[in-house]
mmCIF file of C-alpha atoms in Angstrom:
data_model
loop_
_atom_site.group_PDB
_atom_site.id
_atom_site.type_symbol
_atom_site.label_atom_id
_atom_site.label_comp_id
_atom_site.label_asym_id
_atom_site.label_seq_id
_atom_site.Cartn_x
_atom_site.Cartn_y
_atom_site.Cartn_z
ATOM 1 C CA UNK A 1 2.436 1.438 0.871
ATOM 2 C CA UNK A 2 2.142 0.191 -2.506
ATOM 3 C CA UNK A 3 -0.575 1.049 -4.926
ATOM 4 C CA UNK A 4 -1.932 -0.121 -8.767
ATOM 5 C CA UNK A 5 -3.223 2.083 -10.954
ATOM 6 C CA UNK A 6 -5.282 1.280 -14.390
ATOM 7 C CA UNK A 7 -6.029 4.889 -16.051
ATOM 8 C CA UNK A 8 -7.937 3.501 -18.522
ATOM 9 C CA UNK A 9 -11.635 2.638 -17.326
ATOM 10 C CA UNK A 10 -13.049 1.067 -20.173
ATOM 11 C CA UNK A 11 -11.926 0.184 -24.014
ATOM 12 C CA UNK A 12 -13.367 -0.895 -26.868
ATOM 13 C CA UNK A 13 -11.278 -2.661 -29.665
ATOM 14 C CA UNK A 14 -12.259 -4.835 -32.726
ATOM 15 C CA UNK A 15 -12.451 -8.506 -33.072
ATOM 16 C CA UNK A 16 -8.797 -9.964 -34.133
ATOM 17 C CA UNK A 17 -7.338 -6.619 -33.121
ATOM 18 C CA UNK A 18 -4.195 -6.532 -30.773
ATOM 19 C CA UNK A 19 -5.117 -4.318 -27.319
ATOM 20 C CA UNK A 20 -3.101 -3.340 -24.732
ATOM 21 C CA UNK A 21 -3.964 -2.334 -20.861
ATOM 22 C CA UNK A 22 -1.661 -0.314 -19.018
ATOM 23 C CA UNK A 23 -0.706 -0.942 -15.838
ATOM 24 C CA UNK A 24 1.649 1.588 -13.180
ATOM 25 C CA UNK A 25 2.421 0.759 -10.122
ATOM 26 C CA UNK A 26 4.477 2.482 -6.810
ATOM 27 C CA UNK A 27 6.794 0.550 -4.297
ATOM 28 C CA UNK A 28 10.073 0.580 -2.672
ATOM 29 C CA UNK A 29 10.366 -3.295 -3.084
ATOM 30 C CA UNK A 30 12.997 -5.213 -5.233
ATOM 31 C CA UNK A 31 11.296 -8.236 -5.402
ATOM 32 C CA UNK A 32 7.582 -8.871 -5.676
ATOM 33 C CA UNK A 33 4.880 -10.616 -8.175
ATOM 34 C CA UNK A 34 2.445 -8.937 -11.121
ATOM 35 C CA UNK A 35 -0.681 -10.507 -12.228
ATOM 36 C CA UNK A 36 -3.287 -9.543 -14.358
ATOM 37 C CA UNK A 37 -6.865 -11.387 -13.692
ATOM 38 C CA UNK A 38 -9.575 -11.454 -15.861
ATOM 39 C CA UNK A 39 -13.342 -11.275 -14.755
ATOM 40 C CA UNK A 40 -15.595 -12.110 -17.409
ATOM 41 C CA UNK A 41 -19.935 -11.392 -16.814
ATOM 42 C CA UNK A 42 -19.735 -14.466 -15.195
ATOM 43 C CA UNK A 43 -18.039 -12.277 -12.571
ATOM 44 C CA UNK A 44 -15.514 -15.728 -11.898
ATOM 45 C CA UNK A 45 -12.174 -14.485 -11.531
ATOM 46 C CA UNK A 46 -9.209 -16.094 -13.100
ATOM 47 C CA UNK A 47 -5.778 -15.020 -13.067
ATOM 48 C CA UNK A 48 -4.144 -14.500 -16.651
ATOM 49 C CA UNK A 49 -0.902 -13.662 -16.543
ATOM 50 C CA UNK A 50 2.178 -13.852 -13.641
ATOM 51 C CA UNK A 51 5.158 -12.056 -13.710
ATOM 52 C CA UNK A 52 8.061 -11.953 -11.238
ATOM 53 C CA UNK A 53 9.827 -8.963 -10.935
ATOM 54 C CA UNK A 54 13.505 -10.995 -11.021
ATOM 55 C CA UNK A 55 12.722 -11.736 -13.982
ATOM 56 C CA UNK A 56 14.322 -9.903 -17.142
ATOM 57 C CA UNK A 57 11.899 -11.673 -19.640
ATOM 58 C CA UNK A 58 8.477 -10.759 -19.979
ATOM 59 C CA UNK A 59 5.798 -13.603 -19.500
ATOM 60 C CA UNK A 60 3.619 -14.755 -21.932
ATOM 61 C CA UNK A 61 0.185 -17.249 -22.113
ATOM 62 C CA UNK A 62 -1.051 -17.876 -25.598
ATOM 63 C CA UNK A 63 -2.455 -14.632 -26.925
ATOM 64 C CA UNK A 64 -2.071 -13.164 -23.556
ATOM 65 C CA UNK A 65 1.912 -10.901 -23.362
ATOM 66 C CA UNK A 66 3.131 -8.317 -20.611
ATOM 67 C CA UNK A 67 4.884 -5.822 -21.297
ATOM 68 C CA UNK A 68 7.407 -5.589 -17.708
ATOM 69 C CA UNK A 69 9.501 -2.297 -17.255
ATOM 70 C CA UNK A 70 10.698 -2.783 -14.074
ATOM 71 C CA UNK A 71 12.405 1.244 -13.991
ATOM 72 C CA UNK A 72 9.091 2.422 -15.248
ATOM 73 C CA UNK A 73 7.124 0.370 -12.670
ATOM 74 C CA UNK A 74 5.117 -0.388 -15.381
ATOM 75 C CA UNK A 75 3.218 -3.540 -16.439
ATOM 76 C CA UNK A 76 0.928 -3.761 -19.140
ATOM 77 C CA UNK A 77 -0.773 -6.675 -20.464
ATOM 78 C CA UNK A 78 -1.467 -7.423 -24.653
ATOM 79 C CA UNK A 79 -3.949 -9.446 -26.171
ATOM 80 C CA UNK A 80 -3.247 -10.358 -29.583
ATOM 81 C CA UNK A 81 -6.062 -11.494 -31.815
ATOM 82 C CA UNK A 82 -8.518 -10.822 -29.326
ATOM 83 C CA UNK A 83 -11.991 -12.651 -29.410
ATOM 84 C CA UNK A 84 -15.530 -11.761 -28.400
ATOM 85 C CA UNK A 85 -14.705 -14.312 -24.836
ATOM 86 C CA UNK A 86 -11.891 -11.831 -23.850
ATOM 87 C CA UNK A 87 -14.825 -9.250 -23.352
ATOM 88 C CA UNK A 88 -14.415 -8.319 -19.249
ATOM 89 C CA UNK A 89 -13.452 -6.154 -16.611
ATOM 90 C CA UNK A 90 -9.055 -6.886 -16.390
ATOM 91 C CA UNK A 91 -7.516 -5.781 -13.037
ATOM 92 C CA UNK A 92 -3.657 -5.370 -12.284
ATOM 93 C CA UNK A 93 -2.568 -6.856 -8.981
ATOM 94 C CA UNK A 94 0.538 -6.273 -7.298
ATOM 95 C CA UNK A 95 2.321 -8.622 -4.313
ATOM 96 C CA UNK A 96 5.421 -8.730 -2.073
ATOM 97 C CA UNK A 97 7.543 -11.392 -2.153
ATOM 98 C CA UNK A 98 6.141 -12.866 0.865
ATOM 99 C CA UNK A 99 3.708 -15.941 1.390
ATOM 100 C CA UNK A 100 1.586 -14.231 3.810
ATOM 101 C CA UNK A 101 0.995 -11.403 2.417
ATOM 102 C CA UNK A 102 -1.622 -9.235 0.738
ATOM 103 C CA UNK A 103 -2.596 -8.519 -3.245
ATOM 104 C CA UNK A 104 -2.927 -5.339 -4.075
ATOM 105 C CA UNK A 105 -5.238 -4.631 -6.945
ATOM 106 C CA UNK A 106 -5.946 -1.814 -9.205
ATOM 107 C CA UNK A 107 -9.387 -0.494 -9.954
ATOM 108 C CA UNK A 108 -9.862 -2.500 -13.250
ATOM 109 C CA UNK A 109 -10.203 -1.925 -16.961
ATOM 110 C CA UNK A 110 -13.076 -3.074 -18.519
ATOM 111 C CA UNK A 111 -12.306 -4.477 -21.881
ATOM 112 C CA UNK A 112 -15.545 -4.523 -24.389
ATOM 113 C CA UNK A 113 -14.378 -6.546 -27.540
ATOM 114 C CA UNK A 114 -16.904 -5.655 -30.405
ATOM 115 C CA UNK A 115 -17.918 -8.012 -33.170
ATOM 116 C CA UNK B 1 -6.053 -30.507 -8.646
ATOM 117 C CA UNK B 2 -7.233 -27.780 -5.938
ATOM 118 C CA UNK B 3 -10.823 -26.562 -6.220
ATOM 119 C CA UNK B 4 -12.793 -23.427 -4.531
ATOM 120 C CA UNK B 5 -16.379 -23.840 -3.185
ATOM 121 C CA UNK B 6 -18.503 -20.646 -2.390
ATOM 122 C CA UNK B 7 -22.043 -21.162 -1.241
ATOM 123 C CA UNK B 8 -24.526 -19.966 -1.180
ATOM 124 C CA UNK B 9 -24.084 -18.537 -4.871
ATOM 125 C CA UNK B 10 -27.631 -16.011 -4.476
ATOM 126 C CA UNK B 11 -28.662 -14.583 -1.350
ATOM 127 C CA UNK B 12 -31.487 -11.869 -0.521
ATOM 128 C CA UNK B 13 -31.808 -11.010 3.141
ATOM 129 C CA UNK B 14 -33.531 -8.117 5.092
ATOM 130 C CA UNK B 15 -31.940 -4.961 7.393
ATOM 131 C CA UNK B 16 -31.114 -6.555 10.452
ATOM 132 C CA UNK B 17 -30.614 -10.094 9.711
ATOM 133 C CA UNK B 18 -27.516 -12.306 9.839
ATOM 134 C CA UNK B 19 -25.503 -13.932 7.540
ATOM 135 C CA UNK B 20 -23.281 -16.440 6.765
ATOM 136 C CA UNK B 21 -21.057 -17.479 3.880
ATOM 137 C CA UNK B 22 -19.263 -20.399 3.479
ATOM 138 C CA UNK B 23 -16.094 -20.955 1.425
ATOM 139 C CA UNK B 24 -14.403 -24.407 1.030
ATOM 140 C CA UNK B 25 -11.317 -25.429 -0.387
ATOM 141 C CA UNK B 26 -10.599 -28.870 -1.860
ATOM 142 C CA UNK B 27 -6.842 -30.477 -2.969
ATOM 143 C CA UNK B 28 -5.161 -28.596 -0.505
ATOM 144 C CA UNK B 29 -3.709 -28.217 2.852
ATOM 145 C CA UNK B 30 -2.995 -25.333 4.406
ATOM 146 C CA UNK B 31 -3.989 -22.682 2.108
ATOM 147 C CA UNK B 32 -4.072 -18.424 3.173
ATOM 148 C CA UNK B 33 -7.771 -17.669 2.507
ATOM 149 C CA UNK B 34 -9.651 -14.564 1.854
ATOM 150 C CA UNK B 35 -12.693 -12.679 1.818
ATOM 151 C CA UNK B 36 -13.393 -9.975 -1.347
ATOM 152 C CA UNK B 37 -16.352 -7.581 -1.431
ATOM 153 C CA UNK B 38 -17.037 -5.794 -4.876
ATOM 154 C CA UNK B 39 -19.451 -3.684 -5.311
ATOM 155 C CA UNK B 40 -21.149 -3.308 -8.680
ATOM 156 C CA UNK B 41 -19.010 -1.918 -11.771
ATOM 157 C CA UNK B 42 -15.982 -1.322 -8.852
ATOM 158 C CA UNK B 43 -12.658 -3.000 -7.742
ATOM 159 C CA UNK B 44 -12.013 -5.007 -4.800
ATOM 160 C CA UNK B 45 -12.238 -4.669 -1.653
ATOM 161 C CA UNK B 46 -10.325 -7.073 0.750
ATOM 162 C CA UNK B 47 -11.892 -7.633 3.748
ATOM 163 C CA UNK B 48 -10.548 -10.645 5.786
ATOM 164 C CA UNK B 49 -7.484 -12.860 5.449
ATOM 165 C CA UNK B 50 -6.259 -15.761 7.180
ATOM 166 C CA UNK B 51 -2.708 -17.981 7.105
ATOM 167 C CA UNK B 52 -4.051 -20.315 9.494
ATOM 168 C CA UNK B 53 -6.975 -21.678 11.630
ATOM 169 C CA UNK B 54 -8.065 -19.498 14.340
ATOM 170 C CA UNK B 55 -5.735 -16.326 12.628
ATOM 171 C CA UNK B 56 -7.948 -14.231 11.304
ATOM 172 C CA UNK B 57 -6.453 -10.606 10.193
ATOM 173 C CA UNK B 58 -9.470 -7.952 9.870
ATOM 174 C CA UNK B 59 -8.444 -5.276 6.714
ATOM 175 C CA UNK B 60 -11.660 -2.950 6.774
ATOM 176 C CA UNK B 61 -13.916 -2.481 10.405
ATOM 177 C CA UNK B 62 -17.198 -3.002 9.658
ATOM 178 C CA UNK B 63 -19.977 -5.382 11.458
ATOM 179 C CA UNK B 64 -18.398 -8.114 9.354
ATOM 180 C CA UNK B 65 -16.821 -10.623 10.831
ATOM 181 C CA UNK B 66 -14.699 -13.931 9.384
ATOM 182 C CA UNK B 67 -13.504 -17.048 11.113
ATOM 183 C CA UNK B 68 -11.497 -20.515 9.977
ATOM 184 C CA UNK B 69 -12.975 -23.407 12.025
ATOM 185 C CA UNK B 70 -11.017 -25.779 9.974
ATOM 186 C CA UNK B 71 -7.796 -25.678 7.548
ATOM 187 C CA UNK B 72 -9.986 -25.477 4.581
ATOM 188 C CA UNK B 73 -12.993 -23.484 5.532
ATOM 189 C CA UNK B 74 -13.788 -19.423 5.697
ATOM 190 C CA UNK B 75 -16.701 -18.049 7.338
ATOM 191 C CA UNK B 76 -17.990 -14.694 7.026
ATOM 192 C CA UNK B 77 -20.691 -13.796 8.673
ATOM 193 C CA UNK B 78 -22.872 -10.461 9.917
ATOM 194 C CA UNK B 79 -24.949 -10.260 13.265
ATOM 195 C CA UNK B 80 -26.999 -7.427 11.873
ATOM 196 C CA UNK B 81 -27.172 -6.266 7.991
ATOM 197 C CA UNK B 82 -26.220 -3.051 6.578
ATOM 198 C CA UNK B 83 -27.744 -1.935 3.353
ATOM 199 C CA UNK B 84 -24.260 -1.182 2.355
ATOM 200 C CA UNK B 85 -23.582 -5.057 3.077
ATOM 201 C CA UNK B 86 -24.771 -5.520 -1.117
ATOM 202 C CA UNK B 87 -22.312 -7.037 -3.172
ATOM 203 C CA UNK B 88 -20.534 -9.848 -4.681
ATOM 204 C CA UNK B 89 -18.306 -11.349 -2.304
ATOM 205 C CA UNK B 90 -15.521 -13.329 -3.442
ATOM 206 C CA UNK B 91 -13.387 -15.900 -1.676
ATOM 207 C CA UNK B 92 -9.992 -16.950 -2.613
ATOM 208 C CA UNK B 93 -7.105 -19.240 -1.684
ATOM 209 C CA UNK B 94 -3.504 -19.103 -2.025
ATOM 210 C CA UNK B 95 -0.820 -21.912 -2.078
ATOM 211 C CA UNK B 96 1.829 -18.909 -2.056
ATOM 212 C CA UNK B 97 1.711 -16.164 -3.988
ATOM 213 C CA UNK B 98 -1.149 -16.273 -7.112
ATOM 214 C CA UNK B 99 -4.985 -16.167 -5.896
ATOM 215 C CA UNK B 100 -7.409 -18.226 -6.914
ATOM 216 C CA UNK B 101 -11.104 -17.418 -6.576
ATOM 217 C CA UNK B 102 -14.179 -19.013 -5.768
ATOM 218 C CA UNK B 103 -17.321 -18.419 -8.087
ATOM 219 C CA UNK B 104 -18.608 -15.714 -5.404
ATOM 220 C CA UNK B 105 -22.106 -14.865 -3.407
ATOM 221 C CA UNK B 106 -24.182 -12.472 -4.848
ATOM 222 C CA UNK B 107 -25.857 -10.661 -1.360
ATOM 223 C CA UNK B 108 -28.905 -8.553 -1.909
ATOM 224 C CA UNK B 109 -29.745 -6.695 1.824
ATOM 225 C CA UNK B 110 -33.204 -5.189 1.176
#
């Protein structure tokens, strides 16, 4: 079975500081999906970032990277010049390469971004 | 463009009564859907999903139940609340592979 794991429960960085939430996760699949979603107070959730494991380069949204080590099984996600809206709880999320199936997330990181 | 509609978005009920949430999707045909519970501060919790009307796969037993009625539409509903029944519950739909989610219910069983 596969699993997500965030080991970092809550952080704290500056305004305009870069951050970076780490991301492991375990399966025996070649080919899957990564996301990271963001859910701000508003509790709305809205997906950041998508990565497919067949791909070599890492993917990137604005001020929103991944770091992708495939070997590692690790995926962590970087906010560059982070800003006071970036402030929420960021979970990990893990899927097989098949339509009909299920996303795995991790327990979340939630990301306080201080003025 | 595809849009998610979760109603109602407050809801305070007593032990023992029933529910019923609605979730709509707009801009789409058919979509997997699926119900989320997350409980306050915590991760989520998947609790139905569906790839088509009438298929309904159950993740977690509980005395929640879902059902699709149409392509675009997700019920979940309860015959008799729990206490632990609180939470946010989340609906989402899927064209493939990414999961988009509704604005949630907040449920308040007293």
């Amino acid at each position: 079975a596969q699993t997500v794991t965030q080991s970092q429960p809550e952080m704290s960085v500056q305004e305009a500081e870069t951050v970076t939430l780490s991301c492991t996760y375990d399966t025996s699949e070649s080919n899957y999906y990564l996301f990271w979603y963001k859910q701000p107070p508003s509790r709305q959730m809205i997906l950041v970032i998508r990565q497919e494991a067949y791909k070599q380069q890492n993917a990137t949204e604005n001020r929103f990277s991944v770091n992708f080590q495939k070997a590692a099984k690790s995926f962590s996600l970087k906010i560059s010049d982070s800003q006071l809206g970036d402030t929420a709880m960021y979970f990990c999320a893990f899927m097989k390469l098949m339509r009909d199936d299920k996303i795995i997330f991790g327990k979340g990181t939630r990301l306080h971004i201080l003025p | 463009s595809q849009t998610i509609h979760q109603w109602p978005a407050t809801l305070v009920q007593p032990v023992g009564s029933p529910l019923s949430l609605e979730c709509t999707v707009e801009g789409t045909s058919n979509p997997n859907l699926y119900w989320y519970r997350q409980a306050a501060g915590r991760g989520l919790q998947l609790l139905f999903y569906s790839v088509g009307i009438g298929q309904i796969s159950s993740e977690v037993p509980q005395n929640l139940s879902a059902s699709r009625p149409q392509d675009r539409q997700f019920i979940l509903s309860s015959k008799k609340l729990l206490l632990s029944d609180s939470g946010f519950y989340l609906c989402a739909w899927s064209p493939g592979y990414e999961q988009y989610f509704g604005p949630g219910t907040r449920l308040t069983v007293t």
